[in-house]
């Protein structure tokens, strides 16, 4: 007994002494942690925000701005908000609202009469916007195809590489853009699809490709889909800009409908960040077409199993808002009209910028500005020219020369054209 008490006392004394000697300076747990690499898109915004010039222009941001350069709250969103006000959305979202969002999202891509919808041959979950949907799929891919890789276009949205890397799925690339034509490198793309091992996973942008604004034609999509069939590849579509390429939701979904007609079992990430202006609400959907309804139930349960451990359930407000807009015919029509207005404004800015450069006597061909579609123009400006635009003209974009046309307005377009002409006129 005496001995045990002594032992305890000794232990306490030792602990106290050790505490006294280390309490002056706490153990530095994170000494070995250095800075993460800067995100190329986020750092453009940071540089823009710290610039005090009244002339500054931000062409880095991938979200819509109106002709005064301001973020827009769509009228359909305001009306949708009014409709759901006071519906007690502090509780987690009900299964029926969640299914509604998934079903309406899927109809948006494949059309409301697609057979697989009636047959319940799809699995879908609400995701944390487009990024979250891609991340979920990457995780799902690794779990059920642990040896697989993901083929990404060159170039692609830079975060695609991070997302699949963090899910431990090795990345491969395939040709997409041709710097000389500033268009699609179709022959090389087809070669890469052909040369990839059978049953490979490919990520495709169905419309308004980020960062190039270059989309395959309908005919080319048919060829791509055929080749996918021959090779048994899996098509994963990242639909972040539906409506922004043509101003029409159905036209922008054409590529996916071609793949559907050809009988592919497609995976798709959808985002409502841009086309509903809901960036901050993080509303998206991940859907996977299945062989039959039984498989759909199993896949949905696996997707839910993954989200449960990642973040349990998604925030409820945005899902209510989006499912309300999509299932109310009046609000949906209003949304389509507003979407057209946004797409048209961007298209107008493309033409105005191209014409302004022509009028300034630019020795270069800027036709790609209007040939490319969607929010981004892959200008062809070199990193040095981009640097000069930032330093001398306070115009910000990523170093690959990607310009968000949403940042171009009637009042800044001639300043922008002059600046581009200044940095490009001697080649
Ligand atoms: C091609 C592509 N996919 C996904 C996303 C992610 O969008 P979200 O903001 O919905 O996560 C973006 C955003 O820039 C994108 O360009």
mmCIF file of N, CA and C in Angstrom, residues 174-255:
data_model
loop_
_atom_site.group_PDB
_atom_site.id
_atom_site.type_symbol
_atom_site.label_atom_id
_atom_site.label_comp_id
_atom_site.label_asym_id
_atom_site.label_seq_id
_atom_site.Cartn_x
_atom_site.Cartn_y
_atom_site.Cartn_z
ATOM 1 N N UNK A 174 -5.353 13.818 -72.158
ATOM 2 C CA UNK A 174 -5.570 13.594 -73.600
ATOM 3 C C UNK A 174 -5.599 14.950 -74.298
ATOM 4 N N UNK A 175 -5.189 14.939 -75.565
ATOM 5 C CA UNK A 175 -5.155 16.190 -76.331
ATOM 6 C C UNK A 175 -6.556 16.764 -76.483
ATOM 7 N N UNK A 176 -6.624 18.076 -76.485
ATOM 8 C CA UNK A 176 -7.926 18.723 -76.674
ATOM 9 C C UNK A 176 -7.798 19.998 -77.516
ATOM 10 N N UNK A 177 -6.922 20.888 -77.065
ATOM 11 C CA UNK A 177 -6.840 22.226 -77.665
ATOM 12 C C UNK A 177 -5.614 22.312 -78.564
ATOM 13 N N UNK A 178 -5.785 23.035 -79.699
ATOM 14 C CA UNK A 178 -4.653 23.245 -80.592
ATOM 15 C C UNK A 178 -4.236 24.710 -80.526
ATOM 16 N N UNK A 179 -3.043 24.998 -79.990
ATOM 17 C CA UNK A 179 -2.662 26.408 -79.808
ATOM 18 C C UNK A 179 -2.589 27.178 -81.130
ATOM 19 N N UNK A 180 -2.256 26.495 -82.237
ATOM 20 C CA UNK A 180 -2.143 27.235 -83.507
ATOM 21 C C UNK A 180 -3.518 27.653 -84.034
ATOM 22 N N UNK A 181 -4.434 26.698 -84.053
ATOM 23 C CA UNK A 181 -5.770 27.038 -84.585
ATOM 24 C C UNK A 181 -6.629 27.708 -83.511
ATOM 25 N N UNK A 182 -6.201 27.631 -82.280
ATOM 26 C CA UNK A 182 -6.998 28.090 -81.116
ATOM 27 C C UNK A 182 -8.373 27.425 -81.128
ATOM 28 N N UNK A 183 -8.394 26.219 -81.631
ATOM 29 C CA UNK A 183 -9.629 25.424 -81.674
ATOM 30 C C UNK A 183 -9.340 24.022 -81.177
ATOM 31 N N UNK A 184 -10.221 23.094 -81.556
ATOM 32 C CA UNK A 184 -10.094 21.716 -81.078
ATOM 33 C C UNK A 184 -9.021 20.954 -81.857
ATOM 34 N N UNK A 185 -8.226 20.170 -81.147
ATOM 35 C CA UNK A 185 -7.246 19.305 -81.813
ATOM 36 C C UNK A 185 -7.912 17.932 -81.950
ATOM 37 N N UNK A 186 -8.860 17.859 -82.895
ATOM 38 C CA UNK A 186 -9.749 16.699 -82.952
ATOM 39 C C UNK A 186 -9.015 15.392 -83.269
ATOM 40 N N UNK A 187 -8.092 15.465 -84.246
ATOM 41 C CA UNK A 187 -7.407 14.229 -84.643
ATOM 42 C C UNK A 187 -6.614 13.658 -83.471
ATOM 43 N N UNK A 188 -5.905 14.529 -82.769
ATOM 44 C CA UNK A 188 -5.085 14.064 -81.637
ATOM 45 C C UNK A 188 -5.969 13.563 -80.502
ATOM 46 N N UNK A 189 -7.096 14.238 -80.320
ATOM 47 C CA UNK A 189 -8.049 13.805 -79.270
ATOM 48 C C UNK A 189 -8.544 12.385 -79.570
ATOM 49 N N UNK A 190 -8.923 12.148 -80.834
ATOM 50 C CA UNK A 190 -9.425 10.820 -81.205
ATOM 51 C C UNK A 190 -8.322 9.760 -81.057
ATOM 52 N N UNK A 191 -7.103 10.149 -81.414
ATOM 53 C CA UNK A 191 -5.989 9.199 -81.255
ATOM 54 C C UNK A 191 -5.813 8.813 -79.794
ATOM 55 N N UNK A 192 -5.878 9.812 -78.931
ATOM 56 C CA UNK A 192 -5.669 9.537 -77.500
ATOM 57 C C UNK A 192 -6.777 8.653 -76.928
ATOM 58 N N UNK A 193 -7.984 8.896 -77.403
ATOM 59 C CA UNK A 193 -9.102 8.054 -76.926
ATOM 60 C C UNK A 193 -8.882 6.606 -77.398
ATOM 61 N N UNK A 194 -8.421 6.515 -78.654
ATOM 62 C CA UNK A 194 -8.188 5.183 -79.236
ATOM 63 C C UNK A 194 -7.049 4.457 -78.511
ATOM 64 N N UNK A 195 -6.009 5.211 -78.172
ATOM 65 C CA UNK A 195 -4.818 4.572 -77.594
ATOM 66 C C UNK A 195 -4.914 4.298 -76.094
ATOM 67 N N UNK A 196 -5.904 4.893 -75.442
ATOM 68 C CA UNK A 196 -6.053 4.617 -74.001
ATOM 69 C C UNK A 196 -6.497 3.166 -73.836
ATOM 70 N N UNK A 197 -6.093 2.505 -72.739
ATOM 71 C CA UNK A 197 -6.549 1.125 -72.526
ATOM 72 C C UNK A 197 -8.081 1.060 -72.515
ATOM 73 N N UNK A 198 -8.641 -0.034 -73.027
ATOM 74 C CA UNK A 198 -10.107 -0.206 -72.996
ATOM 75 C C UNK A 198 -10.612 -0.004 -71.574
ATOM 76 N N UNK A 199 -11.850 0.466 -71.461
ATOM 77 C CA UNK A 199 -12.507 0.679 -70.155
ATOM 78 C C UNK A 199 -11.791 1.727 -69.302
ATOM 79 N N UNK A 200 -11.332 2.798 -69.966
ATOM 80 C CA UNK A 200 -10.727 3.904 -69.200
ATOM 81 C C UNK A 200 -11.802 4.925 -68.822
ATOM 82 N N UNK A 201 -11.514 5.679 -67.768
ATOM 83 C CA UNK A 201 -12.413 6.765 -67.346
ATOM 84 C C UNK A 201 -11.935 8.068 -67.981
ATOM 85 N N UNK A 202 -12.847 8.764 -68.659
ATOM 86 C CA UNK A 202 -12.523 10.058 -69.275
ATOM 87 C C UNK A 202 -13.399 11.153 -68.697
ATOM 88 N N UNK A 203 -12.802 12.304 -68.428
ATOM 89 C CA UNK A 203 -13.603 13.470 -68.041
ATOM 90 C C UNK A 203 -13.803 14.358 -69.266
ATOM 91 N N UNK A 204 -15.069 14.669 -69.543
ATOM 92 C CA UNK A 204 -15.401 15.513 -70.700
ATOM 93 C C UNK A 204 -16.182 16.736 -70.227
ATOM 94 N N UNK A 205 -15.943 17.883 -70.890
ATOM 95 C CA UNK A 205 -16.752 19.078 -70.608
ATOM 96 C C UNK A 205 -17.856 19.103 -71.678
ATOM 97 N N UNK A 206 -19.108 18.965 -71.305
ATOM 98 C CA UNK A 206 -20.148 18.870 -72.347
ATOM 99 C C UNK A 206 -20.391 20.171 -73.093
ATOM 100 N N UNK A 207 -20.116 21.316 -72.465
ATOM 101 C CA UNK A 207 -20.265 22.597 -73.182
ATOM 102 C C UNK A 207 -19.455 23.661 -72.471
ATOM 103 N N UNK A 208 -19.121 24.711 -73.231
ATOM 104 C CA UNK A 208 -18.417 25.873 -72.675
ATOM 105 C C UNK A 208 -17.151 25.445 -71.920
ATOM 106 N N UNK A 209 -16.316 24.697 -72.614
ATOM 107 C CA UNK A 209 -15.110 24.134 -71.998
ATOM 108 C C UNK A 209 -14.301 25.211 -71.254
ATOM 109 N N UNK A 210 -13.925 24.870 -70.033
ATOM 110 C CA UNK A 210 -13.080 25.762 -69.226
ATOM 111 C C UNK A 210 -11.673 25.169 -69.190
ATOM 112 N N UNK A 211 -10.640 25.842 -69.638
ATOM 113 C CA UNK A 211 -10.560 27.282 -69.890
ATOM 114 C C UNK A 211 -10.653 27.719 -71.348
ATOM 115 N N UNK A 212 -10.842 26.825 -72.316
ATOM 116 C CA UNK A 212 -10.609 27.241 -73.710
ATOM 117 C C UNK A 212 -11.825 27.831 -74.420
ATOM 118 N N UNK A 213 -13.038 27.542 -73.952
ATOM 119 C CA UNK A 213 -14.230 27.985 -74.689
ATOM 120 C C UNK A 213 -14.394 27.230 -76.004
ATOM 121 N N UNK A 214 -13.657 26.139 -76.174
ATOM 122 C CA UNK A 214 -13.717 25.364 -77.423
ATOM 123 C C UNK A 214 -14.509 24.080 -77.176
ATOM 124 N N UNK A 215 -15.589 23.896 -77.926
ATOM 125 C CA UNK A 215 -16.395 22.670 -77.798
ATOM 126 C C UNK A 215 -16.359 21.898 -79.116
ATOM 127 N N UNK A 216 -16.421 20.562 -79.074
ATOM 128 C CA UNK A 216 -16.572 19.799 -80.316
ATOM 129 C C UNK A 216 -17.910 20.134 -80.982
ATOM 130 N N UNK A 217 -17.979 19.968 -82.309
ATOM 131 C CA UNK A 217 -19.264 20.136 -82.993
ATOM 132 C C UNK A 217 -20.121 18.903 -82.702
ATOM 133 N N UNK A 218 -21.400 18.994 -83.113
ATOM 134 C CA UNK A 218 -22.304 17.861 -82.886
ATOM 135 C C UNK A 218 -21.765 16.590 -83.578
ATOM 136 N N UNK A 219 -21.267 16.791 -84.791
ATOM 137 C CA UNK A 219 -20.730 15.666 -85.560
ATOM 138 C C UNK A 219 -19.538 15.038 -84.833
ATOM 139 N N UNK A 220 -18.680 15.908 -84.317
ATOM 140 C CA UNK A 220 -17.495 15.403 -83.600
ATOM 141 C C UNK A 220 -17.909 14.661 -82.325
ATOM 142 N N UNK A 221 -18.946 15.185 -81.635
ATOM 143 C CA UNK A 221 -19.412 14.475 -80.431
ATOM 144 C C UNK A 221 -19.894 13.069 -80.812
ATOM 145 N N UNK A 222 -20.570 12.968 -81.979
ATOM 146 C CA UNK A 222 -21.055 11.646 -82.399
ATOM 147 C C UNK A 222 -19.876 10.691 -82.603
ATOM 148 N N UNK A 223 -18.815 11.222 -83.232
ATOM 149 C CA UNK A 223 -17.633 10.376 -83.447
ATOM 150 C C UNK A 223 -16.989 9.979 -82.116
ATOM 151 N N UNK A 224 -16.936 10.927 -81.204
ATOM 152 C CA UNK A 224 -16.325 10.634 -79.894
ATOM 153 C C UNK A 224 -17.148 9.551 -79.183
ATOM 154 N N UNK A 225 -18.464 9.726 -79.220
ATOM 155 C CA UNK A 225 -19.340 8.756 -78.548
ATOM 156 C C UNK A 225 -19.173 7.356 -79.162
ATOM 157 N N UNK A 226 -19.101 7.308 -80.496
ATOM 158 C CA UNK A 226 -18.908 6.005 -81.166
ATOM 159 C C UNK A 226 -17.619 5.336 -80.723
ATOM 160 N N UNK A 227 -16.578 6.143 -80.689
ATOM 161 C CA UNK A 227 -15.285 5.583 -80.309
ATOM 162 C C UNK A 227 -15.296 5.115 -78.844
ATOM 163 N N UNK A 228 -15.988 5.869 -78.000
ATOM 164 C CA UNK A 228 -16.126 5.443 -76.602
ATOM 165 C C UNK A 228 -16.803 4.073 -76.536
ATOM 166 N N UNK A 229 -17.790 3.860 -77.409
ATOM 167 C CA UNK A 229 -18.496 2.573 -77.417
ATOM 168 C C UNK A 229 -17.542 1.446 -77.803
ATOM 169 N N UNK A 230 -16.767 1.725 -78.873
ATOM 170 C CA UNK A 230 -15.831 0.703 -79.351
ATOM 171 C C UNK A 230 -14.828 0.343 -78.248
ATOM 172 N N UNK A 231 -14.371 1.384 -77.543
ATOM 173 C CA UNK A 231 -13.319 1.168 -76.536
ATOM 174 C C UNK A 231 -13.889 0.835 -75.149
ATOM 175 N N UNK A 232 -15.221 0.893 -75.019
ATOM 176 C CA UNK A 232 -15.844 0.681 -73.703
ATOM 177 C C UNK A 232 -15.333 1.645 -72.634
ATOM 178 N N UNK A 233 -15.073 2.876 -73.018
ATOM 179 C CA UNK A 233 -14.635 3.862 -72.021
ATOM 180 C C UNK A 233 -15.830 4.375 -71.216
ATOM 181 N N UNK A 234 -15.517 4.894 -70.037
ATOM 182 C CA UNK A 234 -16.582 5.479 -69.207
ATOM 183 C C UNK A 234 -16.573 6.999 -69.375
ATOM 184 N N UNK A 235 -17.711 7.605 -69.805
ATOM 185 C CA UNK A 235 -17.757 9.061 -69.945
ATOM 186 C C UNK A 235 -18.245 9.733 -68.658
ATOM 187 N N UNK A 236 -17.381 10.551 -68.076
ATOM 188 C CA UNK A 236 -17.803 11.366 -66.930
ATOM 189 C C UNK A 236 -17.859 12.816 -67.391
ATOM 190 N N UNK A 237 -19.060 13.385 -67.391
ATOM 191 C CA UNK A 237 -19.235 14.758 -67.872
ATOM 192 C C UNK A 237 -19.264 15.734 -66.696
ATOM 193 N N UNK A 238 -18.513 16.813 -66.835
ATOM 194 C CA UNK A 238 -18.554 17.865 -65.813
ATOM 195 C C UNK A 238 -19.316 19.056 -66.397
ATOM 196 N N UNK A 239 -20.573 19.170 -66.013
ATOM 197 C CA UNK A 239 -21.464 20.200 -66.568
ATOM 198 C C UNK A 239 -21.527 21.391 -65.606
ATOM 199 N N UNK A 240 -20.613 22.343 -65.801
ATOM 200 C CA UNK A 240 -20.567 23.492 -64.877
ATOM 201 C C UNK A 240 -21.209 24.733 -65.474
ATOM 202 N N UNK A 241 -21.493 24.720 -66.795
ATOM 203 C CA UNK A 241 -21.938 25.967 -67.444
ATOM 204 C C UNK A 241 -23.133 25.744 -68.361
ATOM 205 N N UNK A 242 -24.044 24.860 -68.003
ATOM 206 C CA UNK A 242 -25.169 24.606 -68.916
ATOM 207 C C UNK A 242 -25.953 25.900 -69.141
ATOM 208 N N UNK A 243 -26.141 26.255 -70.394
ATOM 209 C CA UNK A 243 -26.857 27.494 -70.742
ATOM 210 C C UNK A 243 -25.920 28.616 -71.141
ATOM 211 N N UNK A 244 -24.673 28.539 -70.731
ATOM 212 C CA UNK A 244 -23.752 29.653 -71.020
ATOM 213 C C UNK A 244 -23.123 29.577 -72.416
ATOM 214 N N UNK A 245 -23.151 28.411 -73.035
ATOM 215 C CA UNK A 245 -22.539 28.321 -74.367
ATOM 216 C C UNK A 245 -23.467 28.935 -75.409
ATOM 217 N N UNK A 246 -24.740 28.487 -75.413
ATOM 218 C CA UNK A 246 -25.657 28.928 -76.470
ATOM 219 C C UNK A 246 -26.786 29.794 -75.920
ATOM 220 N N UNK A 247 -26.940 29.847 -74.618
ATOM 221 C CA UNK A 247 -28.093 30.540 -74.035
ATOM 222 C C UNK A 247 -29.294 29.606 -73.931
ATOM 223 N N UNK A 248 -29.112 28.344 -74.348
ATOM 224 C CA UNK A 248 -30.230 27.397 -74.378
ATOM 225 C C UNK A 248 -29.813 26.105 -73.650
ATOM 226 N N UNK A 249 -30.608 25.745 -72.648
ATOM 227 C CA UNK A 249 -30.242 24.585 -71.823
ATOM 228 C C UNK A 249 -30.197 23.289 -72.639
ATOM 229 N N UNK A 250 -31.174 23.125 -73.536
ATOM 230 C CA UNK A 250 -31.229 21.883 -74.322
ATOM 231 C C UNK A 250 -30.058 21.778 -75.296
ATOM 232 N N UNK A 251 -29.790 22.892 -75.986
ATOM 233 C CA UNK A 251 -28.668 22.849 -76.944
ATOM 234 C C UNK A 251 -27.363 22.533 -76.215
ATOM 235 N N UNK A 252 -27.190 23.110 -75.053
ATOM 236 C CA UNK A 252 -25.933 22.893 -74.322
ATOM 237 C C UNK A 252 -25.808 21.475 -73.775
ATOM 238 N N UNK A 253 -26.926 20.745 -73.791
ATOM 239 C CA UNK A 253 -26.878 19.357 -73.294
ATOM 240 C C UNK A 253 -26.759 18.361 -74.437
ATOM 241 N N UNK A 254 -26.602 18.875 -75.676
ATOM 242 C CA UNK A 254 -26.627 17.996 -76.855
ATOM 243 C C UNK A 254 -25.610 16.855 -76.755
ATOM 244 N N UNK A 255 -24.397 17.185 -76.327
ATOM 245 C CA UNK A 255 -23.352 16.153 -76.267
ATOM 246 C C UNK A 255 -23.807 14.986 -75.394
#
